[in-house]
Coordinates of C-alpha atoms and ligand atoms in Angstrom, one line a residue:
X8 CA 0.0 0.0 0.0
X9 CA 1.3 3.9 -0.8
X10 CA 1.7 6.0 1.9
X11 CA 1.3 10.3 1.9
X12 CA 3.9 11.2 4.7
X13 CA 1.9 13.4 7.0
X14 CA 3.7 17.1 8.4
X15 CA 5.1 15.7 11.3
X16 CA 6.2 12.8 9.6
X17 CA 3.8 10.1 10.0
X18 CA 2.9 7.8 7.2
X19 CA -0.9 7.0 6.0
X20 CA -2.0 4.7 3.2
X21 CA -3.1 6.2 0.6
X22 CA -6.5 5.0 0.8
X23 CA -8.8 3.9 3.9
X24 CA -12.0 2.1 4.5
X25 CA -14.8 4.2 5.3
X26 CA -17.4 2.8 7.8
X27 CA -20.1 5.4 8.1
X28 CA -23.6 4.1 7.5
X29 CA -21.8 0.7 8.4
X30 CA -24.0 -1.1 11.7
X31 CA -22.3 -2.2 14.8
X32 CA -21.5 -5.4 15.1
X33 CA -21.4 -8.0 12.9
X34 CA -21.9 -6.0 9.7
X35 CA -19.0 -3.3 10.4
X36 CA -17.0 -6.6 11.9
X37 CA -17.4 -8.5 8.7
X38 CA -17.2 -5.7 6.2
X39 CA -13.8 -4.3 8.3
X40 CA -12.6 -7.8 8.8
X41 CA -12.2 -8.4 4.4
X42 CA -11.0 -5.2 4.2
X43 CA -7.9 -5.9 6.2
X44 CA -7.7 -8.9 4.4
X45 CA -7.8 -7.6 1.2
X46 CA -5.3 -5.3 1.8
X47 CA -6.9 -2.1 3.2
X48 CA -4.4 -0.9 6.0
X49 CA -6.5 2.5 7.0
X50 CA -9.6 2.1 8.3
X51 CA -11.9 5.7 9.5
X52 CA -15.0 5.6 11.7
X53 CA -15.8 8.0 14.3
X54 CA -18.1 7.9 17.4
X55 CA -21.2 9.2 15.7
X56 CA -21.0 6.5 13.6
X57 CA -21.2 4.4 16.7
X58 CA -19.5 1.0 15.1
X59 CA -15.9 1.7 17.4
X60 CA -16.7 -1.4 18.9
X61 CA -16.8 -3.9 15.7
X62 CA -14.0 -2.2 14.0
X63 CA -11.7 -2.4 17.0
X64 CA -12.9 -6.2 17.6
X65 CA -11.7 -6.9 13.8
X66 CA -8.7 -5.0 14.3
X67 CA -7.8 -7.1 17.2
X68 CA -8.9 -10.4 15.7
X69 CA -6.8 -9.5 12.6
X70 CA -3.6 -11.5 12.3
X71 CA -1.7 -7.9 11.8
X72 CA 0.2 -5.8 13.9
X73 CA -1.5 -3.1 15.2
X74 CA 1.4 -1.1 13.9
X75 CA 0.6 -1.8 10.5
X76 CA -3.1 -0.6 11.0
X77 CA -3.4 3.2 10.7
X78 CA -6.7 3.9 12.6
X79 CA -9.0 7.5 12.6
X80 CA -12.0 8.2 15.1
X81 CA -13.8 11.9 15.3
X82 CA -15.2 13.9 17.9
X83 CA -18.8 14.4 18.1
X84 CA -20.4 17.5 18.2
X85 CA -21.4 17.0 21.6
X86 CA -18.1 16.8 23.1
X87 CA -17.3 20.5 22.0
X88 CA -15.3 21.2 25.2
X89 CA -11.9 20.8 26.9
X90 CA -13.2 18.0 30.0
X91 CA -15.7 16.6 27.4
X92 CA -13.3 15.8 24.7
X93 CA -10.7 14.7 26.9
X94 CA -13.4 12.1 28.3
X95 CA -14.7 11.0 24.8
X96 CA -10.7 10.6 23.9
X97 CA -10.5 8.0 26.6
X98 CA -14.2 6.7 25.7
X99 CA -13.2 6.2 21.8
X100 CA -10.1 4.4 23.0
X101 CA -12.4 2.4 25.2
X102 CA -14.9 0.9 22.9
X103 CA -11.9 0.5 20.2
X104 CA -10.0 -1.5 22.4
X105 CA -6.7 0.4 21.6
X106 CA -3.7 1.8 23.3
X107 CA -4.1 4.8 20.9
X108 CA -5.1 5.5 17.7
X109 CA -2.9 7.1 14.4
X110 CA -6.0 10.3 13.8
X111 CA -8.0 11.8 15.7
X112 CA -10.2 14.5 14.4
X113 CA -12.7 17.4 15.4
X114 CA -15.8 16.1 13.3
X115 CA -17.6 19.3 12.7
X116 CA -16.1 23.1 13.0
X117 CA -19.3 24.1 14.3
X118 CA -22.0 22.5 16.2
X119 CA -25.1 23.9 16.1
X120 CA -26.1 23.3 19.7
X121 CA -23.2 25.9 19.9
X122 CA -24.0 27.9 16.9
X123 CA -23.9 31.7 18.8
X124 CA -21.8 34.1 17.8
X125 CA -18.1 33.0 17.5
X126 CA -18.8 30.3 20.3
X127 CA -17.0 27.6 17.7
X128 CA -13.9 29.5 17.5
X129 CA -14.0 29.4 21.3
X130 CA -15.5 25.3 21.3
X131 CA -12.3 24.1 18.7
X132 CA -9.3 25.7 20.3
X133 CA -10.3 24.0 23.7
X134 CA -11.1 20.8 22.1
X135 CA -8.1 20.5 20.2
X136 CA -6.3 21.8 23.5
X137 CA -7.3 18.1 24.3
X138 CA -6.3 16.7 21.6
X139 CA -2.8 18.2 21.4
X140 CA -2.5 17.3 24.8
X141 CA -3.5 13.3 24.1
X142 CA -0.7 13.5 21.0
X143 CA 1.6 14.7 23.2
X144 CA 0.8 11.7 25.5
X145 CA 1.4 9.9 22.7
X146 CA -2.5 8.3 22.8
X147 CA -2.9 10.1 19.3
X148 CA -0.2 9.8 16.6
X149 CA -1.6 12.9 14.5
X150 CA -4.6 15.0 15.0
X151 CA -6.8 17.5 12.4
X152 CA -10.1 18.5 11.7
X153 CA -13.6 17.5 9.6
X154 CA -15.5 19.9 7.1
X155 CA -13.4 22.9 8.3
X156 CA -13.6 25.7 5.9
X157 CA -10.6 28.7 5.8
X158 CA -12.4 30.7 8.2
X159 CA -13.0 27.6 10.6
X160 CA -8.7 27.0 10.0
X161 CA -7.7 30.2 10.5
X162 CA -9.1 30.6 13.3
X163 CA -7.8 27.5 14.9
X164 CA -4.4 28.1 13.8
X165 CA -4.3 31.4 15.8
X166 CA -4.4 29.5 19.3
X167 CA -2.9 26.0 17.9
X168 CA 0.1 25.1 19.0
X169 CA 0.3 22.0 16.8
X170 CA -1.8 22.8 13.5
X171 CA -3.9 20.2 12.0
X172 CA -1.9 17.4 10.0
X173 CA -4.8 16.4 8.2
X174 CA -8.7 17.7 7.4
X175 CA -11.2 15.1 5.6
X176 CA -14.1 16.9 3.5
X177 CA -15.9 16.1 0.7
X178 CA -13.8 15.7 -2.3
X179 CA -15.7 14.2 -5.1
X180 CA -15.5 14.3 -9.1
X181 CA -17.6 17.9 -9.2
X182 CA -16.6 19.2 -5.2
X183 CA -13.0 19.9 -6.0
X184 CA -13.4 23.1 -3.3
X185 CA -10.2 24.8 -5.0
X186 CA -9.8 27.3 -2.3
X187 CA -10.2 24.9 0.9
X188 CA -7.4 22.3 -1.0
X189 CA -5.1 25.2 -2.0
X190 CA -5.4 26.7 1.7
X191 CA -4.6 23.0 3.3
X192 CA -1.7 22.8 1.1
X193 CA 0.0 26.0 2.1
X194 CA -0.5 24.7 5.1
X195 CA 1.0 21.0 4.9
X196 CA -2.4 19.9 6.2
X197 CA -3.4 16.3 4.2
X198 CA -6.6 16.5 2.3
X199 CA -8.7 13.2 2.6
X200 CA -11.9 13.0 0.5
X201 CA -14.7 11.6 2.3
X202 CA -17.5 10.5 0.2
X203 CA -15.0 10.0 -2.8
X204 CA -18.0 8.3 -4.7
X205 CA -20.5 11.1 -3.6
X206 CA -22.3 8.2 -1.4
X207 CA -23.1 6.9 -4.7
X208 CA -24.5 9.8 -6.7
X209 CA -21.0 9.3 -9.2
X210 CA -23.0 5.7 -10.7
X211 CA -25.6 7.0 -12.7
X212 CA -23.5 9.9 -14.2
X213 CA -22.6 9.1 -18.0
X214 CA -19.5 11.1 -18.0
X215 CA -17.8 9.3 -15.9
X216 CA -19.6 5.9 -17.1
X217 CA -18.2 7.2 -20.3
X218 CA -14.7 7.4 -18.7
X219 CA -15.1 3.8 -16.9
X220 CA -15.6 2.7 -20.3
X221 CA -12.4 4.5 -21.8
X222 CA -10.4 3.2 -19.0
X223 CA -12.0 -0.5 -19.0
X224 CA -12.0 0.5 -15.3
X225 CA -15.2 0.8 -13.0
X226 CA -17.0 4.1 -12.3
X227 CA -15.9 3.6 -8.3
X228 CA -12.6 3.2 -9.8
X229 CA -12.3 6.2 -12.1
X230 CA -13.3 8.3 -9.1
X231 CA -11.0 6.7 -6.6
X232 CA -8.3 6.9 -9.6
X233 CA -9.3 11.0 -9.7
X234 CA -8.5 11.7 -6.0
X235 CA -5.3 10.0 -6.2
X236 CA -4.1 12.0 -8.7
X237 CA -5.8 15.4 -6.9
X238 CA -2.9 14.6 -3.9
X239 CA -6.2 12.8 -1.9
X240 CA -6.3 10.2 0.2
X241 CA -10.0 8.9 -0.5
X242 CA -11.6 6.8 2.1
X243 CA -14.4 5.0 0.0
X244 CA -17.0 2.8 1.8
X245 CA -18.5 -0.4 0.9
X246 CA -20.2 -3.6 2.8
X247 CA -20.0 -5.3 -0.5
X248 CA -17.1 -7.6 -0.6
X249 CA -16.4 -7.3 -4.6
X250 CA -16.6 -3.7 -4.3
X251 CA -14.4 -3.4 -1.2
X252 CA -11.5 -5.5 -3.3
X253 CA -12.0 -3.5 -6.7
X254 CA -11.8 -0.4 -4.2
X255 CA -7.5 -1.2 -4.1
X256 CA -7.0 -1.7 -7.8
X257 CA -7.0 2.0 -8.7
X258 CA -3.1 2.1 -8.2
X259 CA -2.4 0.4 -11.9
X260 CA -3.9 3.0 -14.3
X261 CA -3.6 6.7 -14.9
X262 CA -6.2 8.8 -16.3
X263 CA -4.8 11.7 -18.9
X264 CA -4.6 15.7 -17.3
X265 CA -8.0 16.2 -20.0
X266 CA -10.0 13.4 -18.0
X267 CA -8.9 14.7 -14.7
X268 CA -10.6 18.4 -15.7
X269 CA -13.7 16.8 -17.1
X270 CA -14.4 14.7 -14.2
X271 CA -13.6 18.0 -11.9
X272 CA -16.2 19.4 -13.8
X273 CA -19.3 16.6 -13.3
X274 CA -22.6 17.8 -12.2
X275 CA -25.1 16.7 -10.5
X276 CA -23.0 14.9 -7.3
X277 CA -23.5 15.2 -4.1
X278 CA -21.2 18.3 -2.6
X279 CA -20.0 19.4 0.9
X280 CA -22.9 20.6 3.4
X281 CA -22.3 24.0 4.9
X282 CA -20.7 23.7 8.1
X283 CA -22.2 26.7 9.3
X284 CA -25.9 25.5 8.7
X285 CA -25.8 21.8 9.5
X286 CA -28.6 20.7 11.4
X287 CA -26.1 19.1 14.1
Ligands
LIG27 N1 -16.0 13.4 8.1 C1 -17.3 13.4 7.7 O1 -18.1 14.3 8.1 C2 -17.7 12.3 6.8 C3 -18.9 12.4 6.1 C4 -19.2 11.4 5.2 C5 -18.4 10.4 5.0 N2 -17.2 10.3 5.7 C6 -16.2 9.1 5.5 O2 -16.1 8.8 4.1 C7 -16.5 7.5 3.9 C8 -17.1 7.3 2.5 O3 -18.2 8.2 2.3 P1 -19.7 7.7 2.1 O4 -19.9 6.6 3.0 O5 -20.5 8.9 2.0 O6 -19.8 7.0 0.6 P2 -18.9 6.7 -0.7 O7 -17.7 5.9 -0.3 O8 -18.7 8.0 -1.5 O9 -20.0 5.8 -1.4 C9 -20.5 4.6 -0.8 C10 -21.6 4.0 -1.7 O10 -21.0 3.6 -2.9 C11 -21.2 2.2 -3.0 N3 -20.0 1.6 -3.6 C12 -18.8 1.5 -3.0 N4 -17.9 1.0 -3.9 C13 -18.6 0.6 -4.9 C14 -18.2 -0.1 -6.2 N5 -17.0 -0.4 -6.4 N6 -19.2 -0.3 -7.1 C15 -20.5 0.1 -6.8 N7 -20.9 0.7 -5.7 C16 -20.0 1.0 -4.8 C17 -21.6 1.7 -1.6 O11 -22.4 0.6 -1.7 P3 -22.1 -0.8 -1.0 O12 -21.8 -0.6 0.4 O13 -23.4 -1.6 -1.2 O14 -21.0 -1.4 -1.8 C18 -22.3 2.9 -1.0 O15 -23.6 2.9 -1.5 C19 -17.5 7.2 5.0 O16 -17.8 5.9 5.2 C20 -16.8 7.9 6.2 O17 -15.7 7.0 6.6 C21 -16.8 11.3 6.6

């Protein structure tokens, strides 16, 4: 598996296993379980998507190192607060049965149980006061941030002492959100595209159906192909065990610089929510 080499020097594969949407228990056990055997060494779930426990039990009942597992939980919204994200750090370790994990991020910039004026800028620095304080007690390997926009970064980055190695958004064939990447790259800060497949709005689109065809390649694959060639690290998800495997083989093809612009340019997938207006 390709790695990215994170700021402060931490590798990731270059593709994970998404497991939102995935049930606890046996389902996200099974479906986290191929994975790893197929080769997937990256697996993403987060509290809210309340499957911790499977995907550590798989983890553990893996016959790899846990060193060779790189391993991201989130934050939930409710935990937007020093005490309350230090507790949920210990609670996510908990239910994952892990010594510590390799991401940790702030799931949302801005909770709208918390949505009065400037109250997020206040909510982030203390939760990722937390968090710097669980890397620097080495129970985190890296930590960053979820569907933060510029405004949500700079601000953070004015009271961070350790800025964000890494911030997962939607990045999608048609949600390239030019600004947001070129910010993250000034800053060194890893882009990984969530929802790489636009939860499966990309299928029925015949330009990139054309472009699967081209390619002999599968429309998943085009996509996943697209954000590997953006500087991306997509974390598809699937339950389906074909799909899960084809997921990998994206690493043998290369789609030309005119295929890359047309699929930036696909209409009609599904695009990054406003963090500012979520219901959540
Ligand atoms: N940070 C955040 O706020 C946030 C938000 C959304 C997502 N995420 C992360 O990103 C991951 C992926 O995003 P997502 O769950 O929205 O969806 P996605 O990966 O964009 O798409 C998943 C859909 O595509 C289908 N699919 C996957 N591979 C396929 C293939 N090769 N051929 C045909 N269909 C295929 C899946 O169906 P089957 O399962 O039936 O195969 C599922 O319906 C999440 O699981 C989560 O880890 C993070």
């Amino acid at each position: 598996m390709e790695q990215y080499q994170l700021s402060n020097g931490v590798n990731i594969p270059k593709i994970g296993f998404g497991t939102w949407q995935i049930p606890e228990g046996e389902e996200v056990y099974k479906s986290v379980t191929h994975a790893l055997k197929v080769g997937y060494r990256h697996v993403d779930t987060a509290q809210i998507y309340r499957n911790e426990v499977g995907v550590g039990q798989a983890i553990a009942d893996s016959d790899l190192a846990r060193e060779d597992i790189f391993l991201t939980t989130k934050i939930w919204n409710d935990k937007y607060d020093y005490d309350l994200a230090k507790a949920s750090i210990e609670e996510s370790l908990e239910k994952l049965g892990v010594d510590y994990v390799d991401l940790l991020l702030i799931h949302w910039p801005n909770p709208k149980a918390q949505r009065e004026q400037d109250a997020w800028k206040a909510g982030n620095a203390a939760t990722w006061k937390a968090m710097e304080e669980a890397y620097r007690a080495g129970k985190v390997r890296a930590i960053g941030v979820s569907n933060f926009m510029i405004h949500h970064l700079e601000a953070l980055l004015e009271t961070a002492d350790i800025k964000p190695h890494v911030n997962q958004v939607l990045l999608a064939p048609g949600c390239t959100q030019e600004n947001l990447v070129a910010f993250c790259r000034q800053y060194d800060i890893l882009l990984e595209a969530y929802s790489p497949l636009g939860t499966g709005s990309i299928f029925s689109n015949p330009v990139a159906q054309e472009l699967a065809a081209k390619y002999g390649k599968s429309v998943a694959q085009v996509a996943l192909r697209w954000s590997l060639q953006k500087g991306f690290l997509p974390l598809p998800k699937s339950v389906t065990p074909e799909n899960i495997e084809a997921n990998l083989q994206i690493f043998d093809f290369e789609l030309s610089a005119d295929d890359v612009d047309k699929l930036d340019k696909l209409e009609g997938i599904k695009s990054q929510k406003n963090p500012d207006e979520v219901d959540y």
